mmCIF file of C-alpha atoms in Angstrom:
data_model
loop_
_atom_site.group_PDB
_atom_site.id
_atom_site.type_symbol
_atom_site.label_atom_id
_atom_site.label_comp_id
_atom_site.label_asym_id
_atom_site.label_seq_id
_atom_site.Cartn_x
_atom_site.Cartn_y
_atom_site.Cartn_z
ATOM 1 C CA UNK A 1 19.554 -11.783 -12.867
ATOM 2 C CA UNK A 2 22.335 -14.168 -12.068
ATOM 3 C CA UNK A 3 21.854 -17.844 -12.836
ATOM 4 C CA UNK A 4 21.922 -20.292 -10.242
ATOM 5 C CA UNK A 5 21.908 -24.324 -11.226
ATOM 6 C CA UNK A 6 21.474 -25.474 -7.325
ATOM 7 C CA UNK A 7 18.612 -27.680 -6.272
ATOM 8 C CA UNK A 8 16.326 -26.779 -3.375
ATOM 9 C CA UNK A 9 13.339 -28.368 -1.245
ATOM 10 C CA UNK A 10 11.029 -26.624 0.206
ATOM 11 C CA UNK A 11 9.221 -28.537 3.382
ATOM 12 C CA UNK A 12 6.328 -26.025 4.056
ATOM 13 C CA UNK A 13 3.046 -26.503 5.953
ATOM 14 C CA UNK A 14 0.792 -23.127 4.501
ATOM 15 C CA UNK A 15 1.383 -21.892 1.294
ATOM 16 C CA UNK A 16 0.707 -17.930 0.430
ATOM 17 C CA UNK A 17 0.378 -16.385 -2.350
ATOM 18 C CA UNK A 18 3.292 -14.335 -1.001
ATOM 19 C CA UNK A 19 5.735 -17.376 -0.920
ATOM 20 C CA UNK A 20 4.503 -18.100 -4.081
ATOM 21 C CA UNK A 21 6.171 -14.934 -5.608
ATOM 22 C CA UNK A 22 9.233 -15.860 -3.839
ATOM 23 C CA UNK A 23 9.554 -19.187 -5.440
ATOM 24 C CA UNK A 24 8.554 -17.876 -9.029
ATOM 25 C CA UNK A 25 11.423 -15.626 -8.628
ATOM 26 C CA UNK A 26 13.397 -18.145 -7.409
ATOM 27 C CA UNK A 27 12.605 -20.446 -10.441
ATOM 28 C CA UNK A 28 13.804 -17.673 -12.941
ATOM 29 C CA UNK A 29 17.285 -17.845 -11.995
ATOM 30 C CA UNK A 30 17.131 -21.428 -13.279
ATOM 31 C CA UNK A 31 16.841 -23.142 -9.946
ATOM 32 C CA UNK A 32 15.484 -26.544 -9.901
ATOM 33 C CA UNK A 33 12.501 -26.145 -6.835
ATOM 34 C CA UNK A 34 10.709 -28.882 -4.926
ATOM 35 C CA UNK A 35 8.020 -28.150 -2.774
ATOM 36 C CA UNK A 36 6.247 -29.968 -0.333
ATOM 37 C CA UNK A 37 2.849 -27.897 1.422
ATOM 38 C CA UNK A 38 -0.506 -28.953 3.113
ATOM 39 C CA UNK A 39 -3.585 -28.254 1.229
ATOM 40 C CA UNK A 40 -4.848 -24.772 1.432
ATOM 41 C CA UNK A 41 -5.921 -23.024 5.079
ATOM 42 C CA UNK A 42 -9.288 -22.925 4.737
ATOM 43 C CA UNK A 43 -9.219 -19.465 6.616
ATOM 44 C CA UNK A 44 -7.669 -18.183 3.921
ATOM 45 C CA UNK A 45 -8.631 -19.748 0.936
ATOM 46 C CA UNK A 46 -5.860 -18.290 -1.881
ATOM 47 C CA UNK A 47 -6.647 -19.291 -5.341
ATOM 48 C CA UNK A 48 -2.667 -20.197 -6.475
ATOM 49 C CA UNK A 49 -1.185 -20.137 -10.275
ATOM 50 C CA UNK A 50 1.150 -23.035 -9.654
ATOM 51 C CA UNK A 51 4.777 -22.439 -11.892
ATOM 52 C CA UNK A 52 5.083 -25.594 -14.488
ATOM 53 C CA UNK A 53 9.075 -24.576 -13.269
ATOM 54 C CA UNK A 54 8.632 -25.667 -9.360
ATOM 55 C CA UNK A 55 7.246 -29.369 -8.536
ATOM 56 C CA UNK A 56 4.635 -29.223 -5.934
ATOM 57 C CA UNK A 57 3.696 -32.132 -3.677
ATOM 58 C CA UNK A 58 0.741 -33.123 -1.066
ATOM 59 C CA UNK A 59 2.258 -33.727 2.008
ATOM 60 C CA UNK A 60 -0.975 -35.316 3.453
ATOM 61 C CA UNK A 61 -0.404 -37.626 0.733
ATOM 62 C CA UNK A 62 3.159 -39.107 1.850
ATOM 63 C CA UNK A 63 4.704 -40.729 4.267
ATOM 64 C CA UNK A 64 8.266 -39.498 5.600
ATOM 65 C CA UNK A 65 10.579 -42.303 3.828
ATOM 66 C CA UNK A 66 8.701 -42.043 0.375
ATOM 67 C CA UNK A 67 9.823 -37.923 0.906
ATOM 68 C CA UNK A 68 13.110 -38.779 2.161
ATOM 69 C CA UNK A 69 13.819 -41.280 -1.130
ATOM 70 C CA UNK A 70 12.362 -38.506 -3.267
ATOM 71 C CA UNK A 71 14.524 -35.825 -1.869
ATOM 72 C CA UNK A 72 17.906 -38.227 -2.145
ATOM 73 C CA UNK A 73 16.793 -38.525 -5.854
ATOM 74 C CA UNK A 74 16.195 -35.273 -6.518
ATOM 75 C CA UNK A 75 19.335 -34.902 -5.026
ATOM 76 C CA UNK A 76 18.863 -31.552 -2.761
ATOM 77 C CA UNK A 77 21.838 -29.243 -1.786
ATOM 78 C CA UNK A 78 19.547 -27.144 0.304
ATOM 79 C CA UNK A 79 16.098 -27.866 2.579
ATOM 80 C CA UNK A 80 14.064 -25.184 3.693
ATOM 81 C CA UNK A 81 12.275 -26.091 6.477
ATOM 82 C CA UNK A 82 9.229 -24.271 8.123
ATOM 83 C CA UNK A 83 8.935 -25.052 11.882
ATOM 84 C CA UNK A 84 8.819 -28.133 13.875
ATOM 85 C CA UNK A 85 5.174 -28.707 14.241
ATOM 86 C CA UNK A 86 5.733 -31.431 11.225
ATOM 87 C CA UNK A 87 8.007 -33.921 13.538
ATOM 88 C CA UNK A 88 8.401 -35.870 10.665
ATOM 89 C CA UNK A 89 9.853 -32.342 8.488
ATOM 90 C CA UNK A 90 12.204 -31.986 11.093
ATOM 91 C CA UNK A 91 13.988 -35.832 11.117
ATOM 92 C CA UNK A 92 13.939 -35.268 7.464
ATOM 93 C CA UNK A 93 16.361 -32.373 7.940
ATOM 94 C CA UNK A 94 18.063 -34.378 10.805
ATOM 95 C CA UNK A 95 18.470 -37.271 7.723
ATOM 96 C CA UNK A 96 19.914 -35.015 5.351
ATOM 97 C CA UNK A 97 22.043 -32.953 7.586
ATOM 98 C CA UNK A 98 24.134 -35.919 8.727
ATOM 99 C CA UNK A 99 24.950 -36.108 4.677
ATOM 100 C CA UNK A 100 26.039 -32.364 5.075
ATOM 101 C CA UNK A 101 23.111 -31.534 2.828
ATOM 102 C CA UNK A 102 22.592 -27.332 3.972
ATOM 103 C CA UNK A 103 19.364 -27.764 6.239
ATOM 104 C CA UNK A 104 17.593 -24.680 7.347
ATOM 105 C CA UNK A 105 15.091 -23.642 10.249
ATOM 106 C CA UNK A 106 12.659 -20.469 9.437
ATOM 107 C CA UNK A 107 9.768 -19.474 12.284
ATOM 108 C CA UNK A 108 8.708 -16.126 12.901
ATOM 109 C CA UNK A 109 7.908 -16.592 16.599
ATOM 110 C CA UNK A 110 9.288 -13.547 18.798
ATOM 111 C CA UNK A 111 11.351 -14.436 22.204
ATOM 112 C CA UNK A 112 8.963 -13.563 24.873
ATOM 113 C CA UNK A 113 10.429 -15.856 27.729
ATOM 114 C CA UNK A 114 6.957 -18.286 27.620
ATOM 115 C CA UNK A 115 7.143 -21.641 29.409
ATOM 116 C CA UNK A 116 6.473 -22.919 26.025
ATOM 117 C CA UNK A 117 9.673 -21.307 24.561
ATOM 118 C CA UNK A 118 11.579 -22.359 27.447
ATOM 119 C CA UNK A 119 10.726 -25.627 27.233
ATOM 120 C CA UNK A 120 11.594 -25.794 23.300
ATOM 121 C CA UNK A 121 15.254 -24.551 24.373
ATOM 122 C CA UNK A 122 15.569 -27.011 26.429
ATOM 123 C CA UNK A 123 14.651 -29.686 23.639
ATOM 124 C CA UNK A 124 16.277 -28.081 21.070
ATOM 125 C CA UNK A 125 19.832 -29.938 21.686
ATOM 126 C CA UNK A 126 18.271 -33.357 21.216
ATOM 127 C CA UNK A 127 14.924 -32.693 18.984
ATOM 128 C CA UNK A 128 15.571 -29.044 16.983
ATOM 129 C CA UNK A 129 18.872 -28.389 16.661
ATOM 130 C CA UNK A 130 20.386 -31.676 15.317
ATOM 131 C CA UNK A 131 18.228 -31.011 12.056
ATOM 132 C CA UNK A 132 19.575 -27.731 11.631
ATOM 133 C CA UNK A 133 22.791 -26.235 10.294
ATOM 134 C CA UNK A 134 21.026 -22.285 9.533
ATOM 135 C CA UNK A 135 18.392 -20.397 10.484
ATOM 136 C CA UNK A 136 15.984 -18.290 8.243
ATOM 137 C CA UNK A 137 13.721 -15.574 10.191
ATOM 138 C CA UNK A 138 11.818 -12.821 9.336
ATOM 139 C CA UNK A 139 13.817 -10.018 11.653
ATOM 140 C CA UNK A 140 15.449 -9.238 14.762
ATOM 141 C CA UNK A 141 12.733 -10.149 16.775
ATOM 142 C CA UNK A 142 13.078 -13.657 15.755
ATOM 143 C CA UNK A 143 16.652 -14.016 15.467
ATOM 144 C CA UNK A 144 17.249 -13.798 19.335
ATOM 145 C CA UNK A 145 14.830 -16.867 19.685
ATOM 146 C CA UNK A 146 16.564 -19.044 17.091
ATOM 147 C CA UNK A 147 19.991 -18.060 18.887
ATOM 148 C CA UNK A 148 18.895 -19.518 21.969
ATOM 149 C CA UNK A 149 18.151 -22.530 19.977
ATOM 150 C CA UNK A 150 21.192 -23.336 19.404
ATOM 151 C CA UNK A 151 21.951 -22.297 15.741
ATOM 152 C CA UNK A 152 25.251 -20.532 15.401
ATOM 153 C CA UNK A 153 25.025 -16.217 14.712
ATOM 154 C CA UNK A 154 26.850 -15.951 11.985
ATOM 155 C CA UNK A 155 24.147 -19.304 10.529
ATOM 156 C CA UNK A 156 20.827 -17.100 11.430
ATOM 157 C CA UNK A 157 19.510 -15.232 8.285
ATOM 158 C CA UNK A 158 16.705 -12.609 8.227
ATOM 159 C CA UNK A 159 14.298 -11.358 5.197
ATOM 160 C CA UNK A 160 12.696 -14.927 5.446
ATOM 161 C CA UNK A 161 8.913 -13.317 4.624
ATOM 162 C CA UNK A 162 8.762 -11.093 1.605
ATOM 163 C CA UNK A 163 6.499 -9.690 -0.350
ATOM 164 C CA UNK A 164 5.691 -9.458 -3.903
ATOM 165 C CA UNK A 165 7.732 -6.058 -3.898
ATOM 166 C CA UNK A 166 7.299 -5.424 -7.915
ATOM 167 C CA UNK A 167 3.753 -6.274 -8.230
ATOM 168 C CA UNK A 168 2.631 -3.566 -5.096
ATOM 169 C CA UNK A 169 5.131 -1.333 -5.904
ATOM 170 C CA UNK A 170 3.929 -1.036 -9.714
ATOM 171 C CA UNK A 171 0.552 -0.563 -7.570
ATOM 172 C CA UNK A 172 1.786 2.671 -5.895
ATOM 173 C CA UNK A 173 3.307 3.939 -9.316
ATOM 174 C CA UNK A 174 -0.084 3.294 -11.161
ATOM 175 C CA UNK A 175 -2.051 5.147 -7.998
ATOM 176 C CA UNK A 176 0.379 7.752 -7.402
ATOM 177 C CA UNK A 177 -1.590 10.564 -9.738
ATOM 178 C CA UNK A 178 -4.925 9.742 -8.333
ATOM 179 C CA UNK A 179 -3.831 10.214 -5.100
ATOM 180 C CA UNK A 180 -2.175 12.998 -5.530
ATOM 181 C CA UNK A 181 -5.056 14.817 -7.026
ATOM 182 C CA UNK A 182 -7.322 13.635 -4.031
ATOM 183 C CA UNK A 183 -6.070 11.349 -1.432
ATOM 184 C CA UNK A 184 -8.921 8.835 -0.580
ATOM 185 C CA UNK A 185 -10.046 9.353 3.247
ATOM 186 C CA UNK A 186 -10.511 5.771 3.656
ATOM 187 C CA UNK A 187 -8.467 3.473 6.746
ATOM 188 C CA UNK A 188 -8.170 -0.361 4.854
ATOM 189 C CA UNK A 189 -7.679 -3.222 7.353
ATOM 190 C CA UNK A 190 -6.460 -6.655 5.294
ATOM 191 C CA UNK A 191 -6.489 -9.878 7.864
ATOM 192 C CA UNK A 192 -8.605 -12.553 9.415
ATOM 193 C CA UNK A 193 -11.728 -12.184 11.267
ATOM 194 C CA UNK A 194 -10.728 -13.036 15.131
ATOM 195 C CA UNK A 195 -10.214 -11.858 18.399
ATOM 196 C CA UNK A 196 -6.181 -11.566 18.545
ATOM 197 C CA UNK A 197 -6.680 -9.391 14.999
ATOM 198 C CA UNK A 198 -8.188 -6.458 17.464
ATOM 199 C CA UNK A 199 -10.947 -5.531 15.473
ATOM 200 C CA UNK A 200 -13.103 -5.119 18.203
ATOM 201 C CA UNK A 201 -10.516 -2.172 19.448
ATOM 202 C CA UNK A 202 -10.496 -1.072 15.767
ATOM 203 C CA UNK A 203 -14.178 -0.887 15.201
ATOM 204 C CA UNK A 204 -14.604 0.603 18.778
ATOM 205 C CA UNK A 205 -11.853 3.279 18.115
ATOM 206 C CA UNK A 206 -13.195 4.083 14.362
ATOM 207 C CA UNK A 207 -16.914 4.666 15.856
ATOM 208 C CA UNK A 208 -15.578 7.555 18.079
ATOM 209 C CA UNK A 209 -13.558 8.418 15.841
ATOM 210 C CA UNK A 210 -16.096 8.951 13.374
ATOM 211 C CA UNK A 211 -18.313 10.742 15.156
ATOM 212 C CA UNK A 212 -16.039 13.828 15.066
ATOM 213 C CA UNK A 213 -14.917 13.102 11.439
ATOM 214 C CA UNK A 214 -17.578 11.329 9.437
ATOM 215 C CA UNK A 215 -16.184 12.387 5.759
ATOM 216 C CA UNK A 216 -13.283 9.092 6.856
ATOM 217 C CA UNK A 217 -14.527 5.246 5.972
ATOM 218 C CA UNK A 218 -12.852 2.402 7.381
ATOM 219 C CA UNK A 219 -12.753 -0.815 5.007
ATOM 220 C CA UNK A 220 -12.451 -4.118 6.047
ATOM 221 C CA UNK A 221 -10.942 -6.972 4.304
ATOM 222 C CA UNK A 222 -11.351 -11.102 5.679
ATOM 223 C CA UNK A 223 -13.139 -13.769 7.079
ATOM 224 C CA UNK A 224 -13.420 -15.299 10.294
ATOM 225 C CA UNK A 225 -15.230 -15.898 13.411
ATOM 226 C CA UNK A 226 -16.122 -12.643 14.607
ATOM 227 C CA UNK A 227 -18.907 -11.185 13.629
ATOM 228 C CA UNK A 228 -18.330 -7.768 11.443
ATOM 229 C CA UNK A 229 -19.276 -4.570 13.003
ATOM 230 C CA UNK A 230 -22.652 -2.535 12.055
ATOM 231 C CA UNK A 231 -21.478 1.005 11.113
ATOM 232 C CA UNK A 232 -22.317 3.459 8.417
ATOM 233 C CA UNK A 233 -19.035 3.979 7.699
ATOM 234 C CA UNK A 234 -17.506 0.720 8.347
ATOM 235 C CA UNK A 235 -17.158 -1.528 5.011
ATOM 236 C CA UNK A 236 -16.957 -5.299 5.075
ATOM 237 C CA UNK A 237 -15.685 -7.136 1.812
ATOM 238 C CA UNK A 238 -15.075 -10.498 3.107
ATOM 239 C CA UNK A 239 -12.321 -12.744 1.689
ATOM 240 C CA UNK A 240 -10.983 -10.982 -1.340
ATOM 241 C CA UNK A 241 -8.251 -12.626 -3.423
ATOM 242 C CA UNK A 242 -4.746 -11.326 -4.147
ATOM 243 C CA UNK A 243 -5.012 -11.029 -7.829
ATOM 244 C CA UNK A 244 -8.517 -8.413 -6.879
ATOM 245 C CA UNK A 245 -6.897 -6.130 -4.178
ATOM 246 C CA UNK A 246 -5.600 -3.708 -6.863
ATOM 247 C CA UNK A 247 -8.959 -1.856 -6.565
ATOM 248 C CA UNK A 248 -9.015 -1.660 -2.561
ATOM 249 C CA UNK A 249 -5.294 -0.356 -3.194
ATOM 250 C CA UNK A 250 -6.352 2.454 -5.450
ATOM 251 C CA UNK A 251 -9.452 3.699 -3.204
ATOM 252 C CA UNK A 252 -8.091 3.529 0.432
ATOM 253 C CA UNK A 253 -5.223 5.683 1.493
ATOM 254 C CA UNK A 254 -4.006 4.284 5.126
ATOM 255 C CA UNK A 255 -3.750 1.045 6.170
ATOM 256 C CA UNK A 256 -4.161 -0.408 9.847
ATOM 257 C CA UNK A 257 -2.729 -3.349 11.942
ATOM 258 C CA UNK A 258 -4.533 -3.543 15.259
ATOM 259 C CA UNK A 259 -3.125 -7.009 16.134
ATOM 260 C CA UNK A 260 -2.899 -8.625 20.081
ATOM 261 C CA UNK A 261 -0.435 -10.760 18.347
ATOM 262 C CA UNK A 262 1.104 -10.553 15.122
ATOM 263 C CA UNK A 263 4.803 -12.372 15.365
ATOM 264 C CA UNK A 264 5.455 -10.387 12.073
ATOM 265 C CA UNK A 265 2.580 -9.755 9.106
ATOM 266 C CA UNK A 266 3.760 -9.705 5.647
ATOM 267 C CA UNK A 267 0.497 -7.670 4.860
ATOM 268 C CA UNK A 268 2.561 -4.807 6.034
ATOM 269 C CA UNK A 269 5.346 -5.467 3.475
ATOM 270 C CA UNK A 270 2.799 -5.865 1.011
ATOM 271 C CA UNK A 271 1.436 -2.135 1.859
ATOM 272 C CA UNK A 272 4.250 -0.094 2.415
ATOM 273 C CA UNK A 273 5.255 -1.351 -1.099
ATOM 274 C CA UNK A 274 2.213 0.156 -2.466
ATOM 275 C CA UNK A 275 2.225 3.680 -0.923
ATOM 276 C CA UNK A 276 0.252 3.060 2.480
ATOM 277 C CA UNK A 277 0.773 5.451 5.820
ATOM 278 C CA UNK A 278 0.841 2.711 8.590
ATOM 279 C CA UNK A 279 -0.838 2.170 12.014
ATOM 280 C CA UNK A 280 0.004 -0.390 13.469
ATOM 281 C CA UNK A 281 0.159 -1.867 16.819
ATOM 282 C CA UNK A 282 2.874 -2.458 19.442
ATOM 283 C CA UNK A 283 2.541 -6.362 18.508
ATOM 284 C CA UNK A 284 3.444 -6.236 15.432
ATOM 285 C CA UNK A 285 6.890 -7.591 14.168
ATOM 286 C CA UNK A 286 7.015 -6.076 11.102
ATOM 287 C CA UNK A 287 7.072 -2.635 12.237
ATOM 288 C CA UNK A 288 10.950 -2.992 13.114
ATOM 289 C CA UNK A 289 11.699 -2.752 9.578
ATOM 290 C CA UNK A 290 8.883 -0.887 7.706
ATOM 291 C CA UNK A 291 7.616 1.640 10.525
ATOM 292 C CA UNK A 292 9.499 4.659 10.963
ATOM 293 C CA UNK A 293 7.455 6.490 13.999
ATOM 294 C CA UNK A 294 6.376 9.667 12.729
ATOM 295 C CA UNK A 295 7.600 9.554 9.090
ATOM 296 C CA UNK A 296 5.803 6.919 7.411
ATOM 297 C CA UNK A 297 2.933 5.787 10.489
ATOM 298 C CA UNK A 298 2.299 5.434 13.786
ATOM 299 C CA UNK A 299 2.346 2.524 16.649
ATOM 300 C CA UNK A 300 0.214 2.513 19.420
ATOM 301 C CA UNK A 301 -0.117 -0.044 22.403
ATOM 302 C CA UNK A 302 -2.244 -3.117 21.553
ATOM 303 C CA UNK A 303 -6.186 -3.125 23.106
ATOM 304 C CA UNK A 304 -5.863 0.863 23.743
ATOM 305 C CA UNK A 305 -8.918 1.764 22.126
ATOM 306 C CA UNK A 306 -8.462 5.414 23.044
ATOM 307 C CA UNK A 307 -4.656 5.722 21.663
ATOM 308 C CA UNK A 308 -5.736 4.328 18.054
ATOM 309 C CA UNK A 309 -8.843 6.656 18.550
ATOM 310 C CA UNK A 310 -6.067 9.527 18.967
ATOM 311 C CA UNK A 311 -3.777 8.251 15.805
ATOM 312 C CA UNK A 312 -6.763 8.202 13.987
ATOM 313 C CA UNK A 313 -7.014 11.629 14.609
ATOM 314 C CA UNK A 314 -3.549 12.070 13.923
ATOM 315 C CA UNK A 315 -3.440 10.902 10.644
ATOM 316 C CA UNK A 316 -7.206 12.544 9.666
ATOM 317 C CA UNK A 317 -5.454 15.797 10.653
ATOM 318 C CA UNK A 318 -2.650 15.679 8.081
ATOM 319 C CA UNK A 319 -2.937 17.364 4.857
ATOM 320 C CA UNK A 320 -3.326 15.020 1.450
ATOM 321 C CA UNK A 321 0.997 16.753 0.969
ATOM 322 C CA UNK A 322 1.960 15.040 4.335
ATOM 323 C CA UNK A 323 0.293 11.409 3.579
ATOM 324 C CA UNK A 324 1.298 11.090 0.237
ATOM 325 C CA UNK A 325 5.190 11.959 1.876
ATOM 326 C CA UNK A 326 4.460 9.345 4.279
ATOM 327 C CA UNK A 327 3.510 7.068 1.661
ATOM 328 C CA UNK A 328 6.349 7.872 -0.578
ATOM 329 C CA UNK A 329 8.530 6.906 2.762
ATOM 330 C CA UNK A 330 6.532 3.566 2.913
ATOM 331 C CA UNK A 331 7.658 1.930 -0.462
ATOM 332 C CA UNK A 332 11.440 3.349 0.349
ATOM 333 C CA UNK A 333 11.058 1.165 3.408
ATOM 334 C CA UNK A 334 9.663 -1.552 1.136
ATOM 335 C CA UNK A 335 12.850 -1.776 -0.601
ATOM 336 C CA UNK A 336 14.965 -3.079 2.840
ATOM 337 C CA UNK A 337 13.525 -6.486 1.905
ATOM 338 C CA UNK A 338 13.087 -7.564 -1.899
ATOM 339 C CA UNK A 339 12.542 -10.733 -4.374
ATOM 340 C CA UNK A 340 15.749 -10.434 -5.184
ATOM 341 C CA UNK A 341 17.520 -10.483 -1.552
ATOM 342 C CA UNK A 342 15.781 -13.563 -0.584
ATOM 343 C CA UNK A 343 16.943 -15.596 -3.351
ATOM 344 C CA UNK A 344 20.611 -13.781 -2.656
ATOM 345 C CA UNK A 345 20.183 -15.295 0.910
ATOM 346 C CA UNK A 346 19.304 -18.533 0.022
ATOM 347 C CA UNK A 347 22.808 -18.823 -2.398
ATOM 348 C CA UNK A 348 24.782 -17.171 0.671
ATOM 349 C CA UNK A 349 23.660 -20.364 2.619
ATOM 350 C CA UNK A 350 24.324 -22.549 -0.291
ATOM 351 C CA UNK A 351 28.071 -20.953 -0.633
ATOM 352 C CA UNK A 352 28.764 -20.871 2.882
#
């Protein structure tokens, strides 16, 4: 891996264990890292091995001129910035950019014409766009949004959300043989516990499901507000850890996204890297780059109960040859975004 001596700040608001990886690879190529986060969501409580290599910092704990001196001293070339609902993230950028300091917007919103959007276009040439020389997104979905923000085409990136690529795809190498030998007849669903998820389609659509096809489970994965679903062959393991999903990996065999809204979900990354057949719904962002119809999954319109009932079907139908193809597709799609092209895409903005 190429060496890089730049200097980069990080001003997030959540931190995942998937950004995490990101900046651990980051830090090997000899980059010197500062990040700023809020404390952990409580919705999703990750357990994080911080990197002695990147210096982390409580943002509840400072005020925006104590970060602004800090960043002049550390002497940034490059500030990542997630969103604008930190006002005071954003006139940091604004600060910084006026010193030609390389100042950068990510968001994974979709353009879907809202008042709300609208209105934020409006703003942008007096409250967004000032802070802003580049734009980081997570795919095409979100790059027409940022364009209308004012940021220049050739200045909007995508790949913004990765995955930890090597760790799930050593995953589908270790599970490979045991699948192979008997693919598990298990559906996995990894998220939060709440309405816009669409569990209630998915636990609706897996109950008549079942009922023609009872050898199939359906394992759930979260926490929230909803409460889980009473079914003989519906699992609920509450919030597990990143570090413990190797064993869900290795027992399930398809994974499903029901979401109302899901403006991308790196939880798809995450399981096309490790072998997983996809269903996902029509909301979700990621599907534009992991989700070939047909080949590796299947997308069906959000809050129809009785089209997931009839993927369900779909993929139950398939012999264990055909989903272990479609899950050899998956981690080939996995590959479109890597560890190693996001830090590439950070020193593109750097050298530009």
């Amino acid at each position: 891996m190429e060496k890089e001596n730049f200097k980069i700040v990080f001003l997030y608001t959540e931190l995942a264990g998937y950004t995490l990886s990101c900046l651990n690879h980051l830090s090997i190529t000899g980059a010197e890292i500062m990040v700023f986060r809020y404390p952990v969501n409580k919705e999703a409580p990750f357990q994080f091995k911080e990197n002695s290599k990147i210096n982390f910092f409580d943002r509840k704990n400072l005020t925006q001129p104590e970060i602004i001196k800090m960043i002049s001293e550390f002497k940034a070339q490059i500030i990542v910035c997630s969103g604008w609902i930190d006002k005071e993230y954003v006139k940091i950028c604004r600060h910084f950019k006026k010193l030609n300091v390389k100042t950068v917007l990510c968001l994974d919103n979709q353009w879907r014409f809202s008042v709300k959007q609208l209105l934020a276009v409006m703003a942008s040439p007096f409250l967004i766009k000032p802070g802003f020389k580049f734009a980081w997104v997570p795919g095409k979905s979100q790059r027409k949004f940022v364009s209308k923000l004012g940021i220049k085409k050739e200045n909007i990136f995508e790949g913004f959300y990765c995955a930890d690529t090597v760790s799930w795809t050593l995953m589908f190498d270790k599970f490979s043989s045991s699948k192979e030998n008997k693919f598990p007849r298990k559906f996995i669903y990894i998220g939060r516990y709440y309405e816009f998820k669409g569990l209630e389609e998915l636990w609706k659509a897996f109950s008549d499901f079942s009922a023609e096809f009872p050898d199939w489970e359906l394992w759930c994965l979260g926490t929230g507000d909803l409460v889980p679903a009473e079914h003989p062959k519906i699992k609920h393991f509450g919030f597990v850890q990143p570090a413990d999903l190797e064993k869900f990996v290795g027992e399930t065999g398809v994974f499903v996204l029901p979401s109302r809204f899901e403006p991308w979900g790196v939880v798809v990354h995450e399981m096309v890297a490790a072998g997983f057949p996809l269903i996902l719904s029509n909301e979700v962002g990621a599907r534009e780059t992991f989700l070939q119809e047909g080949e590796n999954g299947f997308v069906f319109e959000k809050e129809n109960v009785q089209q997931l009932t009839g993927i369900f079907r779909k993929m139950a139908l398939k012999t264990d040859k055909e989903l272990l193809q479609m899950g050899t597709k998956s981690n080939e799609l996995s590959q479109k975004i890597t560890l190693s092209s996001w830090v590439e895409t950070i020193s593109k903005m750097i050298n530009v």
